[in-house]
PDB file of C-alpha atoms in Angstrom:
ATOM      1  CA  MET D   1     -46.846 -19.414 -44.285  1.00 53.00           C
ATOM      2  CA  SER D   2     -50.049 -20.787 -45.711  1.00 57.00           C
ATOM      3  CA  ARG D   3     -53.469 -19.348 -45.325  1.00 65.00           C
ATOM      4  CA  PRO D   4     -57.017 -20.482 -46.107  1.00 70.00           C
ATOM      5  CA  GLU D   5     -57.998 -19.593 -49.650  1.00 77.00           C
ATOM      6  CA  GLY D   6     -54.308 -19.139 -50.590  1.00 76.00           C
ATOM      7  CA  ASP D   7     -52.813 -20.567 -53.772  1.00 77.00           C
ATOM      8  CA  VAL D   8     -51.336 -24.075 -53.746  1.00 78.00           C
ATOM      9  CA  VAL D   9     -49.596 -25.834 -56.621  1.00 77.00           C
ATOM     10  CA  PHE D  10     -48.985 -29.575 -56.702  1.00 78.00           C
ATOM     11  CA  ASP D  11     -46.537 -30.743 -59.347  1.00 78.00           C
ATOM     12  CA  TRP D  12     -45.455 -34.347 -59.761  1.00 78.00           C
ATOM     13  CA  ARG D  13     -42.558 -35.386 -61.987  1.00 78.00           C
ATOM     14  CA  VAL D  14     -41.370 -38.829 -63.055  1.00 81.00           C
ATOM     15  CA  SER D  15     -37.724 -37.844 -62.645  1.00 79.00           C
ATOM     16  CA  ARG D  16     -36.018 -36.568 -59.499  1.00 74.00           C
ATOM     17  CA  ARG D  17     -33.190 -34.900 -61.398  1.00 77.00           C
ATOM     18  CA  HIS D  18     -32.134 -31.545 -59.939  1.00 73.00           C
ATOM     19  CA  ALA D  19     -32.845 -29.966 -63.339  1.00 76.00           C
ATOM     20  CA  GLU D  20     -36.536 -30.799 -62.900  1.00 78.00           C
ATOM     21  CA  LEU D  21     -36.657 -28.542 -59.861  1.00 78.00           C
ATOM     22  CA  THR D  22     -35.153 -25.592 -61.688  1.00 77.00           C
ATOM     23  CA  THR D  23     -37.747 -25.916 -64.473  1.00 81.00           C
ATOM     24  CA  LEU D  24     -40.565 -25.965 -61.927  1.00 79.00           C
ATOM     25  CA  LEU D  25     -39.631 -22.891 -59.893  1.00 81.00           C
ATOM     26  CA  THR D  26     -38.545 -19.622 -61.403  1.00 80.00           C
ATOM     27  CA  SER D  27     -35.511 -17.795 -60.048  1.00 80.00           C
ATOM     28  CA  ASN D  28     -37.775 -15.111 -58.551  1.00 85.00           C
ATOM     29  CA  TYR D  29     -40.041 -17.577 -56.688  1.00 86.00           C
ATOM     30  CA  HIS D  30     -40.641 -16.674 -53.043  1.00 88.00           C
ATOM     31  CA  GLY D  31     -42.715 -18.892 -50.817  1.00 87.00           C
ATOM     32  CA  VAL D  32     -42.984 -22.352 -49.328  1.00 88.00           C
ATOM     33  CA  LEU D  33     -41.546 -25.456 -50.964  1.00 87.00           C
ATOM     34  CA  GLN D  34     -42.919 -28.635 -49.374  1.00 85.00           C
ATOM     35  CA  SER D  35     -41.296 -31.902 -50.376  1.00 84.00           C
ATOM     36  CA  ASP D  36     -39.851 -35.175 -49.226  1.00 80.00           C
ATOM     37  CA  GLY D  37     -36.307 -35.352 -47.872  1.00 80.00           C
ATOM     38  CA  TYR D  38     -34.538 -35.347 -51.233  1.00 83.00           C
ATOM     39  CA  GLU D  39     -31.467 -33.129 -50.778  1.00 86.00           C
ATOM     40  CA  ALA D  40     -31.996 -31.196 -54.033  1.00 85.00           C
ATOM     41  CA  TYR D  41     -34.993 -29.428 -52.483  1.00 86.00           C
ATOM     42  CA  ALA D  42     -33.084 -28.403 -49.379  1.00 88.00           C
ATOM     43  CA  ALA D  43     -30.162 -27.210 -51.526  1.00 89.00           C
ATOM     44  CA  TYR D  44     -32.522 -25.144 -53.672  1.00 88.00           C
ATOM     45  CA  ALA D  45     -33.991 -23.478 -50.574  1.00 90.00           C
ATOM     46  CA  ARG D  46     -30.522 -22.715 -49.190  1.00 92.00           C
ATOM     47  CA  ALA D  47     -29.541 -21.078 -52.491  1.00 91.00           C
ATOM     48  CA  HIS D  48     -32.768 -19.020 -52.672  1.00 91.00           C
ATOM     49  CA  PRO D  49     -33.323 -16.979 -49.484  1.00 91.00           C
ATOM     50  CA  GLY D  50     -36.990 -16.288 -50.269  1.00 92.00           C
ATOM     51  CA  VAL D  51     -37.848 -19.994 -50.267  1.00 92.00           C
ATOM     52  CA  ASP D  52     -38.892 -21.763 -47.053  1.00 91.00           C
ATOM     53  CA  TRP D  53     -38.400 -25.521 -47.344  1.00 89.00           C
ATOM     54  CA  VAL D  54     -40.737 -27.660 -45.257  1.00 87.00           C
ATOM     55  CA  GLY D  55     -40.914 -31.422 -44.990  1.00 81.00           C
ATOM     56  CA  CYS D  56     -43.616 -33.872 -45.886  1.00 78.00           C
ATOM     57  CA  TRP D  57     -45.889 -35.020 -43.032  1.00 75.00           C
ATOM     58  CA  ALA D  58     -46.296 -38.504 -44.532  1.00 72.00           C
ATOM     59  CA  HIS D  59     -42.533 -39.041 -44.470  1.00 66.00           C
ATOM     60  CA  ALA D  60     -42.260 -37.661 -40.936  1.00 67.00           C
ATOM     61  CA  ARG D  61     -45.049 -39.956 -39.715  1.00 69.00           C
ATOM     62  CA  ARG D  62     -43.489 -42.970 -41.431  1.00 69.00           C
ATOM     63  CA  GLY D  63     -40.146 -42.366 -39.714  1.00 65.00           C
ATOM     64  CA  SER D  64     -41.841 -41.879 -36.361  1.00 67.00           C
ATOM     65  CA  SER D  65     -43.834 -45.096 -36.766  1.00 69.00           C
ATOM     66  CA  ARG D  66     -40.708 -47.071 -37.616  1.00 72.00           C
ATOM     67  CA  ARG D  67     -38.857 -45.750 -34.566  1.00 72.00           C
ATOM     68  CA  ARG D  68     -41.817 -46.540 -32.329  1.00 72.00           C
ATOM     69  CA  ALA D  69     -42.000 -50.119 -33.684  1.00 73.00           C
ATOM     70  CA  LYS D  70     -38.264 -50.636 -33.028  1.00 74.00           C
ATOM     71  CA  THR D  71     -38.469 -49.393 -29.444  1.00 76.00           C
ATOM     72  CA  ALA D  72     -41.528 -51.558 -28.745  1.00 70.00           C
ATOM     73  CA  ALA D  73     -39.723 -54.722 -29.897  1.00 62.00           C
TER      74      ALA D  73
END
């Protein structure tokens, strides 16, 4: 997927509207889309076969930490 010295683009938007996503990525984009769990990103990847959607490690760690705290209590 990713490789050292490969291109990476970080784009942050104030709004989470689905329309923001379609202005960010062109219809011919092929590659990895890393994001949080917002469903619009997953839906975009399902509609565009050349896009691989991957989750955010910070969100995955946060969920894991919360589960661990609940089981320890």
